[in-house]
PDB file of C-alpha atoms in Angstrom:
ATOM      1  CA  MET A 244      11.147  29.628 -39.429  1.00  0.00           C
ATOM      2  CA  ALA A 245       8.419  32.272 -41.301  1.00  0.00           C
ATOM      3  CA  GLY A 246       6.859  34.437 -39.271  1.00  0.00           C
ATOM      4  CA  PRO A 247       3.475  34.982 -38.004  1.00  0.00           C
ATOM      5  CA  THR A 248       0.589  33.463 -40.238  1.00  0.00           C
ATOM      6  CA  PHE A 249      -2.824  35.887 -40.175  1.00  0.00           C
ATOM      7  CA  THR A 250      -6.144  34.964 -41.498  1.00  0.00           C
ATOM      8  CA  VAL A 251      -7.506  37.350 -43.677  1.00  0.00           C
ATOM      9  CA  GLY A 252     -11.586  36.140 -44.684  1.00  0.00           C
ATOM     10  CA  ASN A 253     -11.302  32.767 -46.778  1.00  0.00           C
ATOM     11  CA  ALA A 254      -7.547  33.166 -46.764  1.00  0.00           C
ATOM     12  CA  THR A 255      -4.326  33.202 -45.005  1.00  0.00           C
ATOM     13  CA  VAL A 256      -1.155  35.472 -44.707  1.00  0.00           C
ATOM     14  CA  THR A 257       2.296  34.385 -43.639  1.00  0.00           C
ATOM     15  CA  ARG A 258       5.146  36.814 -43.398  1.00  0.00           C
ATOM     16  CA  ILE A 259       8.553  35.266 -45.545  1.00  0.00           C
ATOM     17  CA  ASP A 260      11.125  36.735 -43.929  1.00  0.00           C
ATOM     18  CA  ASP A 261      14.302  37.589 -45.758  1.00  0.00           C
ATOM     19  CA  PHE A 262      16.128  39.954 -43.307  1.00  0.00           C
ATOM     20  CA  ASP A 263      16.757  41.145 -40.853  1.00  0.00           C
ATOM     21  CA  GLN A 264      20.064  42.439 -39.654  1.00  0.00           C
ATOM     22  CA  ALA A 265      19.306  45.856 -40.457  1.00  0.00           C
ATOM     23  CA  LYS A 266      19.165  48.620 -38.386  1.00  0.00           C
ATOM     24  CA  LEU A 267      19.716  52.066 -38.094  1.00  0.00           C
ATOM     25  CA  PRO A 268      19.738  54.978 -35.531  1.00  0.00           C
ATOM     26  CA  ALA A 269      16.148  56.339 -34.814  1.00  0.00           C
ATOM     27  CA  GLN A 270      16.610  59.667 -35.778  1.00  0.00           C
ATOM     28  CA  GLY A 271      18.727  57.657 -38.663  1.00  0.00           C
ATOM     29  CA  LEU A 272      15.652  56.896 -40.117  1.00  0.00           C
ATOM     30  CA  LEU A 273      13.001  59.499 -39.102  1.00  0.00           C
ATOM     31  CA  PRO A 274      14.812  62.336 -39.242  1.00  0.00           C
ATOM     32  CA  ASP A 275      12.000  64.178 -37.071  1.00  0.00           C
ATOM     33  CA  TRP A 276      12.267  61.751 -34.474  1.00  0.00           C
ATOM     34  CA  ASP A 277      11.859  63.497 -31.182  1.00  0.00           C
ATOM     35  CA  ALA A 278      13.043  61.567 -28.343  1.00  0.00           C
ATOM     36  CA  ASN A 279      10.695  63.534 -25.656  1.00  0.00           C
ATOM     37  CA  TRP A 280       7.851  63.354 -27.406  1.00  0.00           C
ATOM     38  CA  ILE A 281       8.320  59.716 -27.637  1.00  0.00           C
ATOM     39  CA  GLY A 282       8.663  59.688 -24.053  1.00  0.00           C
ATOM     40  CA  ASP A 283       5.286  60.884 -23.688  1.00  0.00           C
ATOM     41  CA  HIS A 284       3.712  58.874 -26.380  1.00  0.00           C
ATOM     42  CA  PRO A 285       5.049  54.971 -25.315  1.00  0.00           C
ATOM     43  CA  ASP A 286       2.068  53.376 -26.430  1.00  0.00           C
ATOM     44  CA  ALA A 287       3.048  54.803 -30.655  1.00  0.00           C
ATOM     45  CA  VAL A 288       6.185  52.682 -30.458  1.00  0.00           C
ATOM     46  CA  PRO A 289       4.793  49.422 -29.093  1.00  0.00           C
ATOM     47  CA  SER A 290       7.588  46.475 -28.055  1.00  0.00           C
ATOM     48  CA  GLY A 291      10.092  45.111 -30.966  1.00  0.00           C
ATOM     49  CA  THR A 292       9.885  48.698 -32.696  1.00  0.00           C
ATOM     50  CA  PHE A 293      12.427  50.638 -31.052  1.00  0.00           C
ATOM     51  CA  ASP A 294      15.908  49.588 -28.926  1.00  0.00           C
ATOM     52  CA  ALA A 295      15.517  52.542 -26.118  1.00  0.00           C
ATOM     53  CA  ASP A 296      19.549  51.286 -24.941  1.00  0.00           C
ATOM     54  CA  GLU A 297      20.649  51.686 -27.997  1.00  0.00           C
ATOM     55  CA  GLY A 298      18.500  54.084 -29.661  1.00  0.00           C
ATOM     56  CA  THR A 299      18.155  52.317 -33.079  1.00  0.00           C
ATOM     57  CA  VAL A 300      14.967  51.003 -34.752  1.00  0.00           C
ATOM     58  CA  PRO A 301      14.937  47.202 -36.683  1.00  0.00           C
ATOM     59  CA  LEU A 302      14.152  47.650 -40.526  1.00  0.00           C
ATOM     60  CA  PRO A 303      13.327  44.047 -40.770  1.00  0.00           C
ATOM     61  CA  VAL A 304      12.728  42.575 -44.574  1.00  0.00           C
ATOM     62  CA  HIS A 305      10.212  39.938 -46.218  1.00  0.00           C
ATOM     63  CA  SER A 306       7.196  39.371 -48.724  1.00  0.00           C
ATOM     64  CA  TRP A 307       4.049  38.386 -47.267  1.00  0.00           C
ATOM     65  CA  LEU A 308       2.319  34.529 -48.783  1.00  0.00           C
ATOM     66  CA  ILE A 309      -1.283  34.833 -49.542  1.00  0.00           C
ATOM     67  CA  ARG A 310      -3.042  31.422 -49.708  1.00  0.00           C
ATOM     68  CA  ASP A 311      -6.836  31.005 -50.930  1.00  0.00           C
ATOM     69  CA  GLY A 312      -6.840  27.475 -51.602  1.00  0.00           C
ATOM     70  CA  VAL A 313      -6.409  28.211 -55.760  1.00  0.00           C
ATOM     71  CA  ARG A 314      -3.797  31.141 -55.399  1.00  0.00           C
ATOM     72  CA  THR A 315      -0.503  31.235 -54.276  1.00  0.00           C
ATOM     73  CA  ILE A 316       0.320  34.928 -54.092  1.00  0.00           C
ATOM     74  CA  LEU A 317       3.578  36.755 -52.805  1.00  0.00           C
ATOM     75  CA  VAL A 318       3.944  40.580 -52.127  1.00  0.00           C
ATOM     76  CA  ASP A 319       6.822  42.171 -52.302  1.00  0.00           C
ATOM     77  CA  THR A 320      10.110  39.799 -52.828  1.00  0.00           C
ATOM     78  CA  GLY A 321      12.852  40.966 -50.801  1.00  0.00           C
ATOM     79  CA  ALA A 322      16.673  41.809 -51.435  1.00  0.00           C
ATOM     80  CA  GLY A 323      17.182  38.408 -52.908  1.00  0.00           C
ATOM     81  CA  ASN A 324      20.364  36.247 -52.591  1.00  0.00           C
ATOM     82  CA  ALA A 325      24.017  37.431 -54.570  1.00  0.00           C
ATOM     83  CA  LYS A 326      22.941  40.502 -56.026  1.00  0.00           C
ATOM     84  CA  VAL A 327      25.772  42.850 -56.011  1.00  0.00           C
ATOM     85  CA  ARG A 328      24.846  46.341 -54.473  1.00  0.00           C
ATOM     86  CA  PRO A 329      28.154  48.744 -54.080  1.00  0.00           C
ATOM     87  CA  TYR A 330      26.188  51.647 -52.716  1.00  0.00           C
ATOM     88  CA  SER A 331      23.026  49.215 -50.525  1.00  0.00           C
ATOM     89  CA  PRO A 332      26.435  47.437 -47.836  1.00  0.00           C
ATOM     90  CA  TRP A 333      23.043  46.507 -46.246  1.00  0.00           C
ATOM     91  CA  PHE A 334      22.297  44.196 -49.514  1.00  0.00           C
ATOM     92  CA  ASP A 335      25.207  43.408 -50.968  1.00  0.00           C
ATOM     93  CA  ARG A 336      25.762  40.232 -52.161  1.00  0.00           C
ATOM     94  CA  LEU A 337      23.311  38.422 -49.629  1.00  0.00           C
ATOM     95  CA  ASP A 338      23.075  34.464 -49.046  1.00  0.00           C
ATOM     96  CA  THR A 339      19.588  34.459 -47.275  1.00  0.00           C
ATOM     97  CA  SER A 340      17.253  31.443 -46.292  1.00  0.00           C
ATOM     98  CA  PHE A 341      14.188  33.082 -47.833  1.00  0.00           C
ATOM     99  CA  LEU A 342      13.163  30.248 -49.957  1.00  0.00           C
ATOM    100  CA  SER A 343      13.941  27.419 -47.545  1.00  0.00           C
ATOM    101  CA  ARG A 344      11.401  29.406 -45.499  1.00  0.00           C
ATOM    102  CA  LEU A 345       8.918  29.124 -48.698  1.00  0.00           C
ATOM    103  CA  ALA A 346       9.661  25.487 -48.544  1.00  0.00           C
ATOM    104  CA  GLU A 347       8.851  25.584 -44.238  1.00  0.00           C
ATOM    105  CA  GLN A 348       5.265  26.618 -45.392  1.00  0.00           C
ATOM    106  CA  GLY A 349       5.044  23.859 -48.123  1.00  0.00           C
ATOM    107  CA  VAL A 350       5.492  26.824 -51.440  1.00  0.00           C
ATOM    108  CA  ALA A 351       7.655  25.694 -53.942  1.00  0.00           C
ATOM    109  CA  PRO A 352       8.975  28.145 -56.587  1.00  0.00           C
ATOM    110  CA  GLU A 353       6.630  26.696 -59.455  1.00  0.00           C
ATOM    111  CA  ASP A 354       3.595  26.783 -56.950  1.00  0.00           C
ATOM    112  CA  VAL A 355       3.395  30.645 -56.712  1.00  0.00           C
ATOM    113  CA  THR A 356       0.630  31.827 -59.334  1.00  0.00           C
ATOM    114  CA  HIS A 357       1.280  35.574 -59.164  1.00  0.00           C
ATOM    115  CA  VAL A 358       3.907  38.259 -57.304  1.00  0.00           C
ATOM    116  CA  LEU A 359       2.561  41.720 -57.007  1.00  0.00           C
ATOM    117  CA  LEU A 360       5.033  44.269 -56.273  1.00  0.00           C
ATOM    118  CA  THR A 361       4.122  47.685 -54.369  1.00  0.00           C
ATOM    119  CA  HIS A 362       7.459  49.583 -56.173  1.00  0.00           C
ATOM    120  CA  LEU A 363      10.364  48.696 -57.851  1.00  0.00           C
ATOM    121  CA  HIS A 364      13.166  49.499 -54.947  1.00  0.00           C
ATOM    122  CA  VAL A 365      15.892  47.177 -54.661  1.00  0.00           C
ATOM    123  CA  ASP A 366      14.226  45.996 -51.177  1.00  0.00           C
ATOM    124  CA  HIS A 367      11.338  44.339 -52.683  1.00  0.00           C
ATOM    125  CA  VAL A 368      12.168  42.805 -55.817  1.00  0.00           C
ATOM    126  CA  GLY A 369      15.249  40.955 -55.568  1.00  0.00           C
ATOM    127  CA  TRP A 370      14.037  37.401 -54.944  1.00  0.00           C
ATOM    128  CA  ASN A 371      12.157  37.673 -58.470  1.00  0.00           C
ATOM    129  CA  THR A 372      15.043  36.605 -60.020  1.00  0.00           C
ATOM    130  CA  ARG A 373      18.009  34.092 -58.695  1.00  0.00           C
ATOM    131  CA  LEU A 374      21.097  33.499 -60.351  1.00  0.00           C
ATOM    132  CA  GLN A 375      21.537  30.597 -62.788  1.00  0.00           C
ATOM    133  CA  ASP A 376      25.342  29.355 -64.578  1.00  0.00           C
ATOM    134  CA  GLY A 377      25.628  32.997 -64.222  1.00  0.00           C
ATOM    135  CA  VAL A 378      22.341  33.959 -65.802  1.00  0.00           C
ATOM    136  CA  TRP A 379      18.963  35.954 -64.037  1.00  0.00           C
ATOM    137  CA  VAL A 380      16.685  33.296 -63.952  1.00  0.00           C
ATOM    138  CA  PRO A 381      12.736  33.967 -62.826  1.00  0.00           C
ATOM    139  CA  THR A 382      12.293  32.518 -59.661  1.00  0.00           C
ATOM    140  CA  PHE A 383       9.255  32.132 -59.714  1.00  0.00           C
ATOM    141  CA  PRO A 384       8.761  31.091 -63.547  1.00  0.00           C
ATOM    142  CA  ARG A 385       4.528  29.943 -63.544  1.00  0.00           C
ATOM    143  CA  ALA A 386       3.940  33.267 -61.382  1.00  0.00           C
ATOM    144  CA  ARG A 387       2.420  36.665 -63.181  1.00  0.00           C
ATOM    145  CA  HIS A 388       4.004  39.069 -61.996  1.00  0.00           C
ATOM    146  CA  VAL A 389       2.083  42.866 -61.669  1.00  0.00           C
ATOM    147  CA  LEU A 390       4.067  46.004 -61.016  1.00  0.00           C
ATOM    148  CA  VAL A 391       2.804  49.906 -62.030  1.00  0.00           C
ATOM    149  CA  ALA A 392       4.413  50.499 -65.536  1.00  0.00           C
ATOM    150  CA  ASP A 393       5.006  54.021 -64.928  1.00  0.00           C
ATOM    151  CA  GLU A 394       6.862  52.944 -61.812  1.00  0.00           C
ATOM    152  CA  LEU A 395       8.474  50.553 -64.344  1.00  0.00           C
ATOM    153  CA  ALA A 396       8.899  53.337 -67.017  1.00  0.00           C
ATOM    154  CA  TYR A 397      10.868  55.790 -64.753  1.00  0.00           C
ATOM    155  CA  PHE A 398      13.642  53.676 -63.687  1.00  0.00           C
ATOM    156  CA  THR A 399      14.773  52.113 -67.055  1.00  0.00           C
ATOM    157  CA  ASP A 400      14.350  55.993 -68.387  1.00  0.00           C
ATOM    158  CA  PHE A 401      18.363  56.837 -67.706  1.00  0.00           C
ATOM    159  CA  ALA A 402      17.336  60.298 -67.709  1.00  0.00           C
ATOM    160  CA  ASN A 403      15.850  59.618 -64.380  1.00  0.00           C
ATOM    161  CA  LEU A 404      19.603  58.730 -62.901  1.00  0.00           C
ATOM    162  CA  ASP A 405      21.218  59.866 -60.311  1.00  0.00           C
ATOM    163  CA  GLU A 406      23.345  59.276 -57.215  1.00  0.00           C
ATOM    164  CA  ARG A 407      19.870  58.887 -55.172  1.00  0.00           C
ATOM    165  CA  SER A 408      18.836  55.993 -57.959  1.00  0.00           C
ATOM    166  CA  ARG A 409      22.018  54.129 -59.082  1.00  0.00           C
ATOM    167  CA  THR A 410      20.727  51.001 -57.043  1.00  0.00           C
ATOM    168  CA  SER A 411      17.138  51.144 -57.915  1.00  0.00           C
ATOM    169  CA  PHE A 412      18.376  51.132 -61.712  1.00  0.00           C
ATOM    170  CA  ALA A 413      20.740  48.138 -60.724  1.00  0.00           C
ATOM    171  CA  ALA A 414      17.674  46.417 -59.138  1.00  0.00           C
ATOM    172  CA  GLN A 415      15.821  46.517 -62.998  1.00  0.00           C
ATOM    173  CA  GLN A 416      19.075  45.029 -64.252  1.00  0.00           C
ATOM    174  CA  ASP A 417      18.725  41.993 -62.606  1.00  0.00           C
ATOM    175  CA  SER A 418      15.342  41.448 -60.951  1.00  0.00           C
ATOM    176  CA  VAL A 419      12.832  43.168 -63.331  1.00  0.00           C
ATOM    177  CA  LEU A 420      13.653  43.317 -66.678  1.00  0.00           C
ATOM    178  CA  PRO A 421      14.746  39.728 -67.153  1.00  0.00           C
ATOM    179  CA  ILE A 422      10.945  39.067 -65.491  1.00  0.00           C
ATOM    180  CA  VAL A 423       9.942  41.226 -68.375  1.00  0.00           C
ATOM    181  CA  ALA A 424      12.039  39.470 -71.336  1.00  0.00           C
ATOM    182  CA  ALA A 425      10.372  35.994 -70.230  1.00  0.00           C
ATOM    183  CA  GLY A 426       7.136  37.664 -70.718  1.00  0.00           C
ATOM    184  CA  LEU A 427       6.099  37.262 -66.887  1.00  0.00           C
ATOM    185  CA  ALA A 428       5.260  40.542 -66.569  1.00  0.00           C
ATOM    186  CA  ASP A 429       2.004  42.737 -66.057  1.00  0.00           C
ATOM    187  CA  PRO A 430       2.979  46.120 -65.962  1.00  0.00           C
ATOM    188  CA  ILE A 431      -0.388  47.826 -65.078  1.00  0.00           C
ATOM    189  CA  ALA A 432      -1.559  51.517 -65.064  1.00  0.00           C
ATOM    190  CA  ILE A 433      -3.168  52.660 -61.496  1.00  0.00           C
ATOM    191  CA  GLY A 434      -6.656  53.554 -62.122  1.00  0.00           C
ATOM    192  CA  GLY A 435      -8.934  51.978 -58.690  1.00  0.00           C
ATOM    193  CA  LEU A 436      -9.762  48.533 -61.706  1.00  0.00           C
ATOM    194  CA  GLU A 437      -8.783  44.841 -59.691  1.00  0.00           C
ATOM    195  CA  ALA A 438      -5.139  44.246 -61.155  1.00  0.00           C
ATOM    196  CA  ILE A 439      -6.283  40.137 -60.351  1.00  0.00           C
ATOM    197  CA  PRO A 440      -9.667  39.608 -58.655  1.00  0.00           C
ATOM    198  CA  GLY A 441      -9.631  40.658 -54.964  1.00  0.00           C
ATOM    199  CA  PHE A 442      -6.489  43.494 -55.189  1.00  0.00           C
ATOM    200  CA  THR A 443      -6.519  46.688 -56.601  1.00  0.00           C
ATOM    201  CA  PHE A 444      -3.665  49.216 -56.441  1.00  0.00           C
ATOM    202  CA  HIS A 445      -4.066  52.632 -55.067  1.00  0.00           C
ATOM    203  CA  ALA A 446      -1.340  55.190 -56.256  1.00  0.00           C
ATOM    204  CA  LEU A 447       0.804  56.208 -52.955  1.00  0.00           C
ATOM    205  CA  PRO A 448       3.602  58.015 -54.463  1.00  0.00           C
ATOM    206  CA  GLY A 449       6.417  59.824 -52.519  1.00  0.00           C
ATOM    207  CA  HIS A 450       8.729  57.428 -51.398  1.00  0.00           C
ATOM    208  CA  SER A 451       9.474  56.298 -55.393  1.00  0.00           C
ATOM    209  CA  PRO A 452       7.919  57.785 -57.804  1.00  0.00           C
ATOM    210  CA  HIS A 453       4.737  55.891 -58.571  1.00  0.00           C
ATOM    211  CA  HIS A 454       5.092  54.013 -55.277  1.00  0.00           C
ATOM    212  CA  ALA A 455       1.242  51.809 -54.316  1.00  0.00           C
ATOM    213  CA  GLY A 456      -0.252  50.177 -51.633  1.00  0.00           C
ATOM    214  CA  ILE A 457      -2.461  47.184 -52.557  1.00  0.00           C
ATOM    215  CA  LEU A 458      -5.647  46.854 -50.959  1.00  0.00           C
ATOM    216  CA  TRP A 459      -6.970  43.519 -50.589  1.00  0.00           C
ATOM    217  CA  LYS A 460     -10.778  41.855 -49.896  1.00  0.00           C
ATOM    218  CA  SER A 461     -11.319  38.371 -49.022  1.00  0.00           C
ATOM    219  CA  GLY A 462     -14.437  37.079 -47.463  1.00  0.00           C
ATOM    220  CA  GLY A 463     -16.267  40.691 -46.133  1.00  0.00           C
ATOM    221  CA  ALA A 464     -12.635  41.265 -44.900  1.00  0.00           C
ATOM    222  CA  ILE A 465      -9.823  43.794 -45.781  1.00  0.00           C
ATOM    223  CA  ALA A 466      -5.930  43.715 -45.681  1.00  0.00           C
ATOM    224  CA  LEU A 467      -3.817  46.438 -47.100  1.00  0.00           C
ATOM    225  CA  PHE A 468      -0.276  45.718 -48.003  1.00  0.00           C
ATOM    226  CA  SER A 469       1.564  49.478 -47.084  1.00  0.00           C
ATOM    227  CA  GLY A 470       4.759  49.012 -48.948  1.00  0.00           C
ATOM    228  CA  ASP A 471       6.970  52.358 -47.793  1.00  0.00           C
ATOM    229  CA  VAL A 472       4.089  54.582 -47.106  1.00  0.00           C
ATOM    230  CA  MET A 473       5.645  54.158 -43.498  1.00  0.00           C
ATOM    231  CA  HIS A 474       8.703  52.600 -42.248  1.00  0.00           C
ATOM    232  CA  HIS A 475       7.940  52.301 -38.374  1.00  0.00           C
ATOM    233  CA  PRO A 476       4.938  52.366 -36.319  1.00  0.00           C
ATOM    234  CA  VAL A 477       5.722  56.057 -34.802  1.00  0.00           C
ATOM    235  CA  GLN A 478       4.628  57.416 -38.263  1.00  0.00           C
ATOM    236  CA  VAL A 479       1.302  56.251 -37.671  1.00  0.00           C
ATOM    237  CA  SER A 480       0.778  59.191 -35.290  1.00  0.00           C
ATOM    238  CA  ARG A 481       2.881  61.568 -36.379  1.00  0.00           C
ATOM    239  CA  PRO A 482       2.622  61.143 -40.309  1.00  0.00           C
ATOM    240  CA  GLU A 483       4.590  64.330 -40.906  1.00  0.00           C
ATOM    241  CA  TRP A 484       7.304  62.040 -39.954  1.00  0.00           C
ATOM    242  CA  ASN A 485       9.026  61.189 -43.033  1.00  0.00           C
ATOM    243  CA  SER A 486      11.980  58.277 -44.007  1.00  0.00           C
ATOM    244  CA  ARG A 487      15.551  59.327 -44.582  1.00  0.00           C
ATOM    245  CA  PHE A 488      13.938  56.811 -48.021  1.00  0.00           C
ATOM    246  CA  ASP A 489      11.152  59.270 -49.250  1.00  0.00           C
ATOM    247  CA  ALA A 490      12.524  61.170 -52.398  1.00  0.00           C
ATOM    248  CA  ASP A 491      10.094  63.548 -52.545  1.00  0.00           C
ATOM    249  CA  PRO A 492       8.321  64.157 -48.662  1.00  0.00           C
ATOM    250  CA  ALA A 493       5.886  66.316 -49.272  1.00  0.00           C
ATOM    251  CA  THR A 494       4.176  63.671 -51.805  1.00  0.00           C
ATOM    252  CA  ALA A 495       4.901  61.481 -48.911  1.00  0.00           C
ATOM    253  CA  ARG A 496       3.328  63.132 -46.547  1.00  0.00           C
ATOM    254  CA  THR A 497       0.072  63.190 -48.057  1.00  0.00           C
ATOM    255  CA  SER A 498       0.146  59.615 -49.533  1.00  0.00           C
ATOM    256  CA  ARG A 499       0.780  58.579 -45.693  1.00  0.00           C
ATOM    257  CA  ARG A 500      -2.532  60.162 -44.732  1.00  0.00           C
ATOM    258  CA  GLN A 501      -4.055  58.989 -47.402  1.00  0.00           C
ATOM    259  CA  ALA A 502      -3.036  55.478 -46.605  1.00  0.00           C
ATOM    260  CA  LEU A 503      -3.511  55.743 -42.926  1.00  0.00           C
ATOM    261  CA  GLU A 504      -7.730  57.243 -44.185  1.00  0.00           C
ATOM    262  CA  LEU A 505      -7.760  54.387 -45.889  1.00  0.00           C
ATOM    263  CA  ALA A 506      -6.757  51.494 -43.393  1.00  0.00           C
ATOM    264  CA  ALA A 507      -8.942  53.657 -40.457  1.00  0.00           C
ATOM    265  CA  ASP A 508     -12.039  53.643 -42.967  1.00  0.00           C
ATOM    266  CA  THR A 509     -11.698  50.341 -43.793  1.00  0.00           C
ATOM    267  CA  ASN A 510     -11.099  48.443 -40.813  1.00  0.00           C
ATOM    268  CA  ALA A 511      -8.134  46.750 -42.617  1.00  0.00           C
ATOM    269  CA  ILE A 512      -5.795  44.811 -41.337  1.00  0.00           C
ATOM    270  CA  VAL A 513      -2.331  46.472 -42.658  1.00  0.00           C
ATOM    271  CA  PHE A 514       0.858  44.457 -43.593  1.00  0.00           C
ATOM    272  CA  THR A 515       3.461  46.336 -43.642  1.00  0.00           C
ATOM    273  CA  ALA A 516       7.493  45.858 -44.781  1.00  0.00           C
ATOM    274  CA  HIS A 517       9.883  46.937 -42.465  1.00  0.00           C
ATOM    275  CA  PHE A 518       7.692  47.113 -38.752  1.00  0.00           C
ATOM    276  CA  GLY A 519       9.413  45.670 -36.076  1.00  0.00           C
ATOM    277  CA  GLY A 520       7.547  43.035 -34.215  1.00  0.00           C
ATOM    278  CA  THR A 521       5.196  40.942 -36.536  1.00  0.00           C
ATOM    279  CA  SER A 522       4.696  43.701 -39.225  1.00  0.00           C
ATOM    280  CA  ALA A 523       0.874  43.740 -38.610  1.00  0.00           C
ATOM    281  CA  GLY A 524      -1.649  45.939 -37.396  1.00  0.00           C
ATOM    282  CA  ARG A 525      -4.710  48.171 -37.638  1.00  0.00           C
ATOM    283  CA  VAL A 526      -5.143  51.884 -37.957  1.00  0.00           C
ATOM    284  CA  SER A 527      -7.742  53.523 -35.810  1.00  0.00           C
ATOM    285  CA  ARG A 528      -8.397  57.102 -35.095  1.00  0.00           C
ATOM    286  CA  ASP A 529      -8.222  59.365 -32.451  1.00  0.00           C
ATOM    287  CA  GLY A 530      -9.508  62.475 -33.777  1.00  0.00           C
ATOM    288  CA  PRO A 531      -7.497  64.462 -35.826  1.00  0.00           C
ATOM    289  CA  SER A 532      -4.957  61.605 -35.571  1.00  0.00           C
ATOM    290  CA  PHE A 533      -4.296  57.862 -35.711  1.00  0.00           C
ATOM    291  CA  CYS A 534      -3.038  55.457 -33.817  1.00  0.00           C
ATOM    292  CA  TRP A 535      -1.779  52.182 -34.313  1.00  0.00           C
ATOM    293  CA  THR A 536      -2.497  48.498 -32.747  1.00  0.00           C
ATOM    294  CA  THR A 537      -0.472  45.628 -33.200  1.00  0.00           C
ATOM    295  CA  GLU A 538      -1.650  42.259 -34.652  1.00  0.00           C
ATOM    296  CA  GLY A 539      -0.317  39.111 -33.777  1.00  0.00           C
TER     297      GLY A 539
END
């Protein structure tokens, strides 16, 4: 089954689950995780985002499906099936029901008009393509795929290939470059202009070199698709706590605070990439800090 559906202005947003089996020890995800602090601030760790008995946090992978009566848009595309990921066992040769979950919502691959990508990591680009007769072909053959040009340039320049980035480089070969070759990619510069009507990309680097958050305005409402600027809701209260997956820790902290300020100042509903529970919520100011309220 698909995840929850939300109304944003004149449109709906539905979570389409891809993979929900991953979980990590809390300190394995967030090295600064402080059990004593968590014990004193239980509201910072909402239901469904921490298993106190196991000491683990879930890391679901999903896409967000937006329908406004004219367009059918996916924000990020999960990990994909049959992708060979020897250095990322969670995502190696998956066989998930992602397309069936889309179909349950009445959406065929040919119906998708746009794919918007916050960044080009393995678990955000996978369903851009699917394997057909031994060849990676576009899953959404009529969709324009909007991505950050500098991110694509970084992960296709082999001068940047190292142990940390090797899975990201593999993902370009089977999940991004086939889209480029098919003429379906629209690489953009982040400059405040709308990438498509209603949607602007905002630079939030640190997790990846050119990671973006996507701000969307619809019928007077605002949403922020935060990508991987955060991996767990406790980071709203403790934005200095980086994920182990953040490539540039200092920059990631700065970007996280910028994202929280943007969400709080605009009263945006925030659609996250990996939070447990509904994966959506709002950020409000609490003096110099922030707090998270789950939606749905």
